[in-house]
Short mmCIF file of C-alpha atoms and ligand atoms in Angstrom, two decimals:
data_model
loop_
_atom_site.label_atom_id
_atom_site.label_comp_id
_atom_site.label_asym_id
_atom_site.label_seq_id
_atom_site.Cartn_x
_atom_site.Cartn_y
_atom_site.Cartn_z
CA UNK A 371 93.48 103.98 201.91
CA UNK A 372 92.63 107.27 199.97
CA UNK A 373 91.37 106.45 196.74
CA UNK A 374 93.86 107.95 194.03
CA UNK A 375 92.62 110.45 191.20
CA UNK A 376 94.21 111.43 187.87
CA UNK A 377 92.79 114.50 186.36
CA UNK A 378 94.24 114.97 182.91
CA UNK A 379 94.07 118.27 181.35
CA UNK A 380 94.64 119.15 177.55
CA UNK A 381 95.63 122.87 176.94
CA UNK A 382 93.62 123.88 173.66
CA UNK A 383 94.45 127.65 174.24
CA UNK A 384 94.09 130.63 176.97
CA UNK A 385 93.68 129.68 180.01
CA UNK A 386 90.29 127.86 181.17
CA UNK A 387 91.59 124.28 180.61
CA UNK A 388 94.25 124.65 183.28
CA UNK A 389 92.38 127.05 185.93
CA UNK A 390 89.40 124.99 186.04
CA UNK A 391 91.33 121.54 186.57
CA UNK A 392 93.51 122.76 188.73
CA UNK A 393 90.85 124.70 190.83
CA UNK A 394 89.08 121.28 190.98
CA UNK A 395 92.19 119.05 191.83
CA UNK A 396 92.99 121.52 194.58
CA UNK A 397 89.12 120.98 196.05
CA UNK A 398 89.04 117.06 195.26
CA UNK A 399 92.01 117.11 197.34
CA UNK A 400 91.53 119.23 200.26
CA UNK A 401 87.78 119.38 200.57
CA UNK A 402 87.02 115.09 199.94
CA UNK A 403 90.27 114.00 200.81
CA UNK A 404 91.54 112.18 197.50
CA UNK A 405 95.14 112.10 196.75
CA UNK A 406 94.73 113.85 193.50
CA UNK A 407 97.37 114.41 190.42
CA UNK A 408 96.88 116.61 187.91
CA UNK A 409 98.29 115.95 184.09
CA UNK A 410 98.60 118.91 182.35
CA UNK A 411 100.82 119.21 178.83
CA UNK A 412 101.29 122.96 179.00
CA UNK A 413 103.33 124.23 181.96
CA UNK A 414 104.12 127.67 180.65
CA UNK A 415 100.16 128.50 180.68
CA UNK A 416 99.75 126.99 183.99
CA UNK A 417 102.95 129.05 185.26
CA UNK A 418 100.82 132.11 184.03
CA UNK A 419 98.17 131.95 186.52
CA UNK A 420 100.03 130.00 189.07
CA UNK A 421 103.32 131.41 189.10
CA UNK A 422 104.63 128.42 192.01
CA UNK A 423 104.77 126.67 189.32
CA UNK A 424 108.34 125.45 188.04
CA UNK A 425 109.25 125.05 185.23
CA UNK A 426 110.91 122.31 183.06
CA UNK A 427 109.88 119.85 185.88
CA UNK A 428 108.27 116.34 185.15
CA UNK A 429 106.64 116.13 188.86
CA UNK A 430 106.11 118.67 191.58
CA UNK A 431 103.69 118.58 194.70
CA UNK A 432 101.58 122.16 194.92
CA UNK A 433 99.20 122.50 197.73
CA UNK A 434 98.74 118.82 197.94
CA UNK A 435 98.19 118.04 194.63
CA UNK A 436 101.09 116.60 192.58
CA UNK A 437 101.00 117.76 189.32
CA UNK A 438 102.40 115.93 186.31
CA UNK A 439 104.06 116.84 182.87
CA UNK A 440 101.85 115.57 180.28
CA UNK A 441 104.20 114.33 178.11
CA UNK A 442 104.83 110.74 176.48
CA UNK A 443 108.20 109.66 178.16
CA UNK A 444 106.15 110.16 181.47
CA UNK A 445 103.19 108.65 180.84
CA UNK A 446 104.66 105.32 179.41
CA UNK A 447 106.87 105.42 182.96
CA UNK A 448 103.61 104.26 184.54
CA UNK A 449 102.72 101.13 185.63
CA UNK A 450 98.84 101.70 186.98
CA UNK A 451 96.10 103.80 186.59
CA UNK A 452 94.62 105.90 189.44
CA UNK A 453 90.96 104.20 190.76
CA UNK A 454 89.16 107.42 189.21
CA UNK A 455 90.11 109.13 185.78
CA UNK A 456 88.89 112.45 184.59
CA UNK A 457 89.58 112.97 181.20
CA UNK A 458 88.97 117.08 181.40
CA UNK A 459 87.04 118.39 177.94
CA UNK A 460 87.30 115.16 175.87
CA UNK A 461 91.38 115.53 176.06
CA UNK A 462 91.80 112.03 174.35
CA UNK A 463 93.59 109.74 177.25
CA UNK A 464 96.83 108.39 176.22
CA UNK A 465 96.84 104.72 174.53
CA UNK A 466 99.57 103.26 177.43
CA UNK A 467 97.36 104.35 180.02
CA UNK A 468 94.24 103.71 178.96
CA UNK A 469 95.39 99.91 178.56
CA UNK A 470 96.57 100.46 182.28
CA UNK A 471 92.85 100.99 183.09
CA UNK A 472 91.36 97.70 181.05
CA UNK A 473 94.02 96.04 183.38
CA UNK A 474 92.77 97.16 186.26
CA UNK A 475 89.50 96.57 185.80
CA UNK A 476 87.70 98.74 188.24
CA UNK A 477 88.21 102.24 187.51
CA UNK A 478 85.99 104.91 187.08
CA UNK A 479 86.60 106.81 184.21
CA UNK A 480 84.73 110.37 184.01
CA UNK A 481 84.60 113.03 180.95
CA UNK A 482 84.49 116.28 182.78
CA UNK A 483 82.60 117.95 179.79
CA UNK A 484 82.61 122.03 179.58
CA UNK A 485 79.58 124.36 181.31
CA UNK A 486 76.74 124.79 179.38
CA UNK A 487 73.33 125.96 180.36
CA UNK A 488 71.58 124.73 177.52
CA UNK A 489 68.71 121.76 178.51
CA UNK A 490 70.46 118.53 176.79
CA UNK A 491 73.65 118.89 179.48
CA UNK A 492 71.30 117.75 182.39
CA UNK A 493 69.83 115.12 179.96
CA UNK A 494 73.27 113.49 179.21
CA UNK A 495 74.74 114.11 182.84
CA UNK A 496 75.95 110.73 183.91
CA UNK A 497 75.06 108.89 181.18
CA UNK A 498 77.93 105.65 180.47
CA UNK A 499 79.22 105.25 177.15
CA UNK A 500 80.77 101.82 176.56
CA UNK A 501 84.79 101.94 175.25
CA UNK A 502 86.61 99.18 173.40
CA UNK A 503 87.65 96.53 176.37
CA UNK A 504 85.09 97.08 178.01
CA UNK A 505 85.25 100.04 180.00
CA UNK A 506 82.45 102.55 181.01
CA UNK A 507 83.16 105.75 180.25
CA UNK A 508 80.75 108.61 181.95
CA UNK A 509 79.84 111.79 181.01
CA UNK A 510 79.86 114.70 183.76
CA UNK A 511 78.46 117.65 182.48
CA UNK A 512 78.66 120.72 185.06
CA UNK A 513 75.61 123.13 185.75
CA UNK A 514 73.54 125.48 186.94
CA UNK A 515 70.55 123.20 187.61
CA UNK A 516 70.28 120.53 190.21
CA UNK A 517 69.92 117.58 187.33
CA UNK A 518 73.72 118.66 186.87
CA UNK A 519 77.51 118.70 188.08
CA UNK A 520 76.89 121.74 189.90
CA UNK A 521 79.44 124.50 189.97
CA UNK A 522 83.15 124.88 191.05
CA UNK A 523 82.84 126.36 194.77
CA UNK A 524 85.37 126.36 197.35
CA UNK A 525 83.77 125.55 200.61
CA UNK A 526 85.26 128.54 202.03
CA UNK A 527 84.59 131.16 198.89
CA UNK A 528 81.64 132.68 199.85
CA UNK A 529 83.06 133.21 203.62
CA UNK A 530 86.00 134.80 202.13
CA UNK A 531 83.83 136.93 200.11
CA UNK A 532 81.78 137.95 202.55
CA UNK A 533 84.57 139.09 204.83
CA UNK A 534 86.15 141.17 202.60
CA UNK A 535 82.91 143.24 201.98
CA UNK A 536 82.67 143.61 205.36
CA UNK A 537 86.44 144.83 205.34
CA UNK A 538 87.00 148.60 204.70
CA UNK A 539 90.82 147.85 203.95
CA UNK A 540 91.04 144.58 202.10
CA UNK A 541 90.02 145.72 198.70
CA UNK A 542 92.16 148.67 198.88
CA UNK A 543 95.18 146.59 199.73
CA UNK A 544 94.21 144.29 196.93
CA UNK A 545 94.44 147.08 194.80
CA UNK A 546 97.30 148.53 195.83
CA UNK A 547 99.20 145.23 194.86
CA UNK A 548 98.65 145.95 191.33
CA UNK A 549 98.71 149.57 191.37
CA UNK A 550 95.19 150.77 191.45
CA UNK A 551 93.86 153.13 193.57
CA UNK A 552 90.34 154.46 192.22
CA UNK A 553 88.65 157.89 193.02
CA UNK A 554 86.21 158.22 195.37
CA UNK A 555 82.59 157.48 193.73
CA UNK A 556 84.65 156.21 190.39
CA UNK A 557 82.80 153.45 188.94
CA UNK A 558 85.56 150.13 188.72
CA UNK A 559 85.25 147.92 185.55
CA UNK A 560 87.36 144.55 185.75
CA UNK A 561 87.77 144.00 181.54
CA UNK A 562 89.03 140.29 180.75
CA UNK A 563 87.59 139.33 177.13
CA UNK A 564 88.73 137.85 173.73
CA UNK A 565 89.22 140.47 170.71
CA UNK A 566 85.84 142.20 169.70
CA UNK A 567 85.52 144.69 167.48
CA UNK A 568 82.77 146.53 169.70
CA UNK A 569 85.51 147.76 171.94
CA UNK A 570 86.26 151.25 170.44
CA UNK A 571 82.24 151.79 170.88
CA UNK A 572 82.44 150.46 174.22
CA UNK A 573 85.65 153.07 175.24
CA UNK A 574 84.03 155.61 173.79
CA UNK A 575 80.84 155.04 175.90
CA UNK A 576 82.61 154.65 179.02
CA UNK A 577 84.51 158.24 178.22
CA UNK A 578 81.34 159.66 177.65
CA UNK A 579 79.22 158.64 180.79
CA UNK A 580 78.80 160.98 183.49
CA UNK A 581 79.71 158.69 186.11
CA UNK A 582 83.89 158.49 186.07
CA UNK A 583 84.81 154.52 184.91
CA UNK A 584 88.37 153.16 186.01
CA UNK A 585 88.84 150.18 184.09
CA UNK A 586 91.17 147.42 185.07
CA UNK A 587 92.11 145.70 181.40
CA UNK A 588 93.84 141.73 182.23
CA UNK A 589 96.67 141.20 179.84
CA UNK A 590 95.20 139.16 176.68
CA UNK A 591 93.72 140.07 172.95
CA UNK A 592 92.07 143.60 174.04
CA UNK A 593 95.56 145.10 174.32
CA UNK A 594 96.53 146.42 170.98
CA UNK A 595 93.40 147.89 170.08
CA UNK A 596 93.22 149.33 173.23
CA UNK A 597 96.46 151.45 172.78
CA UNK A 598 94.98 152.36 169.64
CA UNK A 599 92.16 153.66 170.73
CA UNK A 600 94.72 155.82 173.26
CA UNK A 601 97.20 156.28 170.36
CA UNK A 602 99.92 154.36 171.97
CA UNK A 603 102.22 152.01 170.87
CA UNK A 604 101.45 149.78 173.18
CA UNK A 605 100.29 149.72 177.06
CA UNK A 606 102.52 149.38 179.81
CA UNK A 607 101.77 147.74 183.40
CA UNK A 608 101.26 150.63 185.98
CA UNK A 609 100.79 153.25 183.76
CA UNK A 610 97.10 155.39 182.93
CA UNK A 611 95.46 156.07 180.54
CA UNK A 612 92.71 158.65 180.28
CA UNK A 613 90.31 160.13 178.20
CA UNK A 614 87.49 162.48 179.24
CA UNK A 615 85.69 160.10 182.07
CA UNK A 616 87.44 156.98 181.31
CA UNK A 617 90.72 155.84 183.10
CA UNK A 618 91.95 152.63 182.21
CA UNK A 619 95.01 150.69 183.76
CA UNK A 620 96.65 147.35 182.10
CA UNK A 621 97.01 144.91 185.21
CA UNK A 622 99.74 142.24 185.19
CA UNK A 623 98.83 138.45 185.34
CA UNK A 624 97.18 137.68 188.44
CA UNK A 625 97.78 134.75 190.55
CA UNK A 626 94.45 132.64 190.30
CA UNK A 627 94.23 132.68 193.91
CA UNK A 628 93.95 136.54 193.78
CA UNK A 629 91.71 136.53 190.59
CA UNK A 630 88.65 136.56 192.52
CA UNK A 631 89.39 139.64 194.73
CA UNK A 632 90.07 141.69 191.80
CA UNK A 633 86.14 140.52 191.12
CA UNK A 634 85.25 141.62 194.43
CA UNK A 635 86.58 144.86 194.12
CA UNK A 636 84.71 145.53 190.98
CA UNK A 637 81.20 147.47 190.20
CA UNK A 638 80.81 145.16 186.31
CA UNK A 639 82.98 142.30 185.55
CA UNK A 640 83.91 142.08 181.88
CA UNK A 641 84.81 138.05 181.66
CA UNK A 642 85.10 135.53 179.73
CA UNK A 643 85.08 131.98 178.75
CA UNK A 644 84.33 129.43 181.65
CA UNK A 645 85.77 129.52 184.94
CA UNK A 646 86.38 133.44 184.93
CA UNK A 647 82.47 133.55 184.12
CA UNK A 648 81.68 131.03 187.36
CA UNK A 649 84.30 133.37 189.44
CA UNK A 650 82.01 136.69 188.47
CA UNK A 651 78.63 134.96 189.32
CA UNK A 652 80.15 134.06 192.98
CA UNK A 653 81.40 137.41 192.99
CA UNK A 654 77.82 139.01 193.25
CA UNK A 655 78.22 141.78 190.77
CA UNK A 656 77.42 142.66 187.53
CA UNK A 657 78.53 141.21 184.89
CA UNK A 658 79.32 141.25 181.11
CA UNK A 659 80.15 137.80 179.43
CA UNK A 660 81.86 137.42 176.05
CA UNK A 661 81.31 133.71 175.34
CA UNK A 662 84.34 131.73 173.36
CA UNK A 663 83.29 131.91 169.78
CA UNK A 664 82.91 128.57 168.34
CA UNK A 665 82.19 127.40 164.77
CA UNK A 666 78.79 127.80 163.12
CA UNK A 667 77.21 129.88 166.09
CA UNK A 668 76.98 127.33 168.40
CA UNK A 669 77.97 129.44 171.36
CA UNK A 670 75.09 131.64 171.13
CA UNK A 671 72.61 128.97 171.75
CA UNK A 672 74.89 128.19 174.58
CA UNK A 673 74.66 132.45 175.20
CA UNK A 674 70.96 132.35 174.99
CA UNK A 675 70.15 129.19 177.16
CA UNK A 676 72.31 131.10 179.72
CA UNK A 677 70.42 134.12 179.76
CA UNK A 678 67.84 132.54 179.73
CA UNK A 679 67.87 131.03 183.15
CA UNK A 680 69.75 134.13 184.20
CA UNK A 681 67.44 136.15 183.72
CA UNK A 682 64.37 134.09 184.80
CA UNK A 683 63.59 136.07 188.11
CA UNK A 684 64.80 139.65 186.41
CA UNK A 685 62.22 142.26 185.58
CA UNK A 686 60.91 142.88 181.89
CA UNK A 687 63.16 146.28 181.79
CA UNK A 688 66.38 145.12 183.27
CA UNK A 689 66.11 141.70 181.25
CA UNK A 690 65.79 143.55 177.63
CA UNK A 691 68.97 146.38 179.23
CA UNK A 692 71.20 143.44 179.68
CA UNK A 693 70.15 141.40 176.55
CA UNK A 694 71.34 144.21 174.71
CA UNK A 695 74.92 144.87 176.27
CA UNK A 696 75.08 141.06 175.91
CA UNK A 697 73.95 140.53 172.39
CA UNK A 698 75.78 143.43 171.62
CA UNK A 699 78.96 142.58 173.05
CA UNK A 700 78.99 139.07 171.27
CA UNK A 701 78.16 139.85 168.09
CA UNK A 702 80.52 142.89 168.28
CA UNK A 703 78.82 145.37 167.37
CA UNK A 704 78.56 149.19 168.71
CA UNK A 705 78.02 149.01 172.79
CA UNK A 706 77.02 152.90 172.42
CA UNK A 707 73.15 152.32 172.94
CA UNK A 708 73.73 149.47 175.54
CA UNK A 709 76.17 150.68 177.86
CA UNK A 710 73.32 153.56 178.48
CA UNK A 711 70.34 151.39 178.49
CA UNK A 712 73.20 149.45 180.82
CA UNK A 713 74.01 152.21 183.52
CA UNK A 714 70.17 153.13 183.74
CA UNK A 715 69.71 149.47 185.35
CA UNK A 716 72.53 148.85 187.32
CA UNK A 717 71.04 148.97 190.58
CA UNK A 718 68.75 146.47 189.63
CA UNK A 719 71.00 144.53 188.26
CA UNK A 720 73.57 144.42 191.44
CA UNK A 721 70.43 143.24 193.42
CA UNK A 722 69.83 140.66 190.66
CA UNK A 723 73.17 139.33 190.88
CA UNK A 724 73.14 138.75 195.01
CA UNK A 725 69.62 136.62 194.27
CA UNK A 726 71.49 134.33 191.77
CA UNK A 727 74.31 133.88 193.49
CA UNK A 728 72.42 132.87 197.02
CA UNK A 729 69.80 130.57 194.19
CA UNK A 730 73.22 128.90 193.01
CA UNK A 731 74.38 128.58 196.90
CA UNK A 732 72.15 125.97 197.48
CA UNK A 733 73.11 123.68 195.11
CA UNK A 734 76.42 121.57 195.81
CA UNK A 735 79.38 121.87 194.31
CA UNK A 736 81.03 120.32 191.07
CA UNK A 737 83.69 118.69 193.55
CA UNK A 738 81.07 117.44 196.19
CA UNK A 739 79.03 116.23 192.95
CA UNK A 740 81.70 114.09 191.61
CA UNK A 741 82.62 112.40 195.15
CA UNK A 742 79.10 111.23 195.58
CA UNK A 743 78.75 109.86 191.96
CA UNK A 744 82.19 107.84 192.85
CA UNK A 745 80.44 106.71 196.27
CA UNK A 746 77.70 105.42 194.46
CA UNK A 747 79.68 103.81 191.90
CA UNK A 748 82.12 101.78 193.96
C1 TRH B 763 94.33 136.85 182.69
C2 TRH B 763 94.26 135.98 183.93
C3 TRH B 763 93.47 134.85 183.97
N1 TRH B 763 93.44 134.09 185.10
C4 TRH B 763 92.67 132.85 185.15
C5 TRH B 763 91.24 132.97 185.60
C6 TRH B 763 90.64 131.74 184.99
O1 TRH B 763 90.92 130.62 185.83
C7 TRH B 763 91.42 131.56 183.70
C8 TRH B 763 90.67 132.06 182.48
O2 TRH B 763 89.77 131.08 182.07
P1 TRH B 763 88.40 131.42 181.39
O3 TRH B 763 87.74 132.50 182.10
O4 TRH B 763 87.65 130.14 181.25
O5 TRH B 763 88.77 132.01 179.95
P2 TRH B 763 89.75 131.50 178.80
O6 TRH B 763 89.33 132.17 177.56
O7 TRH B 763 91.13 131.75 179.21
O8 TRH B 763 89.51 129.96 178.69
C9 TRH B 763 88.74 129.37 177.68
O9 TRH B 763 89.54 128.37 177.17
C10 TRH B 763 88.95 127.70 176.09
C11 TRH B 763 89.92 126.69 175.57
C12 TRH B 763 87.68 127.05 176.53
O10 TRH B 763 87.07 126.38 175.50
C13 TRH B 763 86.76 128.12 177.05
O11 TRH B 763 85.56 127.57 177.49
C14 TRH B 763 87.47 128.82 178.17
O12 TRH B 763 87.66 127.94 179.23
O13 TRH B 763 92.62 132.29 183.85
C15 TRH B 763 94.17 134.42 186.22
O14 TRH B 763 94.12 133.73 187.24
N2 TRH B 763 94.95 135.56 186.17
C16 TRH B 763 95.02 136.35 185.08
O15 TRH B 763 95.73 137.37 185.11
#
């Protein structure tokens, strides 16, 4: 019989919570054959990315995976825990079914933790943690390093990818679903990123360049100040706006499934957070990051040990050029200087990206990771 999974998933806020559980339920499912449900308290988010979703319904099966309201009546409805439980970013399991685990005994209970680059993650990967009742509880920490989780990959993605550089049409049919269509030799900017004050500098920049810069905004934070920058009210879906060499477009949600094309089609990817970061470094392209600000600074050791290995194989030039759109871009200040130093090591940096990307190719997957550390378990 299939061994049963429960992924439970916590919505703190935006999006990152949802699209990287359900990304991995989908995979746990499909790609190791697990019958896989996903618990997730916030269906309206989920809806967002993945508009199949219904909602205002406690249980519904989506490509294979049944996913489950998150809410008490629901969870007290149950009579036995699934044999493996990932408790996704320290979400706090409910009390009823946590006593549904002690009862069962033999259940492997994992603490998908979030991505971080920095050295103690591949220390505390795996490590057990005992729980009242005896229960193990492990910590999975994902990575870019082979000492860790890996990396969300479809087995497929890079395939996909692949073929539709190779297509001529594909990426202008993408973009024709959401209203682009860039000018020849335009340089296309996806821009996905929480509110930073270095924006105006960073419009400004891109209206100044010489190269033309179509930029592709995702609905979220950026949006007001945007349309102030443009004097508008506010931006509408399918509308441009230009000024001098910059073109910018507000995009409508896009289905998760469809996020990564709009990647593909794109010269720098402006992203954010956690999974849309992992989705730009299989892209192969350029990217920007703006990290989600946490208290006291602590995401800019998290910034830095990133770069770090980023960077590793990068020469001296290119590594100090995209330190400083980085650093800049983070600590919001003016993107002026950068985006120049930026544009002047682009090529480089497109190579750069292809390198990592085939480097983090060799490694397996978060998915394949967390099968084998159940194998071993049982
Ligand atoms: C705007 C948009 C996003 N998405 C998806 C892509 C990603 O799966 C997801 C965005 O997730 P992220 O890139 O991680 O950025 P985020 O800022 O939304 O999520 C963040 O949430 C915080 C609570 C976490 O602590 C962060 O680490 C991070 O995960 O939304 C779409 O599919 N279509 C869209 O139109």
């Amino acid at each position: 019989m299939r061994a049963t999974w429960d992924i439970f998933c916590r919505v703190i806020d935006n999006f990152g919570d949802i699209g990287v559980t359900w990304r991995l339920a989908q995979q746990l499912q499909r790609e190791q054959g697990f019958a896989v449900r996903l618990w997730v308290d916030d269906v309206v988010s989920f809806n967002k990315i993945c508009p199949a979703v219904q909602l205002g319904v406690d249980q519904q099966g989506l490509a294979g995976v049944l996913i489950c309201h998150w809410r008490e009546g629901l969870i007290s409805a149950q009579s036995e825990s699934a044999d493996v439980v990932i408790e996704a970013f320290a979400c706090q399991l409910p009390e009823h079914y946590i006593a549904l685990m002690r009862a069962k005994q033999q259940v492997l209970w994992l603490n998908l933790e979030y991505l971080t680059a920095e050295p103690w993650a591949a220390q505390c990967h795996t490590l057990p943690s005992l729980q009242s009742g005896g229960l193990q509880k492990y910590f999975f920490f994902p990575g870019f390093t082979e000492d860790t989780g890996g990396l969300l990959r479809e087995q497929g993605l890079l395939a996909q990818r692949n073929d539709f550089f190779a297509s001529d049409s594909l990426a202008q049919a993408f973009l024709a679903t959401v209203q682009v269509q860039p000018l020849p030799g335009e340089r296309l900017i996806s821009l996905f990123a929480y509110a930073n004050q270095g924006l105006p500098s960073l419009l400004q920049a891109l209206s100044n360049d010489t190269r033309r810069n179509r930029v592709l905004l995702l609905p979220g934070p950026l949006q007001s100040s945007v349309a102030q920058w443009f004097a508008e009210q506010s931006l509408q879906v399918g509308r441009s706006y230009q000024k001098n060499n910059l073109t910018l477009q507000l995009l409508p949600y896009i289905e998760q499934e469809q996020f990564d094309q709009l990647l593909w089609c794109c010269d720098l990817n402006c992203v954010r957070g956690e999974d849309s970061f992992v989705r730009a470094q299989w892209a192969g392209k350029p990217m920007l990051w703006h990290i989600y600000p946490q208290e006291e600074g602590a995401h800019l050791l998290k910034l830095k040990a990133f770069f770090t290995l980023y960077s590793d194989a990068l020469d001296d030039d290119s590594v100090q050029a995209l330190k400083h759109l980085w650093q800049a871009w983070n600590q919001q200040a003016d993107m002026g200087a950068a985006w120049a130093l930026f544009t002047a090591h682009e090529e480089k940096l497109q190579s750069h990206a292809m390198r990592w990307l085939a480097q983090q190719n060799n490694y397996p997957d978060l998915a394949t990771k967390l099968a084998s550390f159940y194998e071993k378990w049982l």
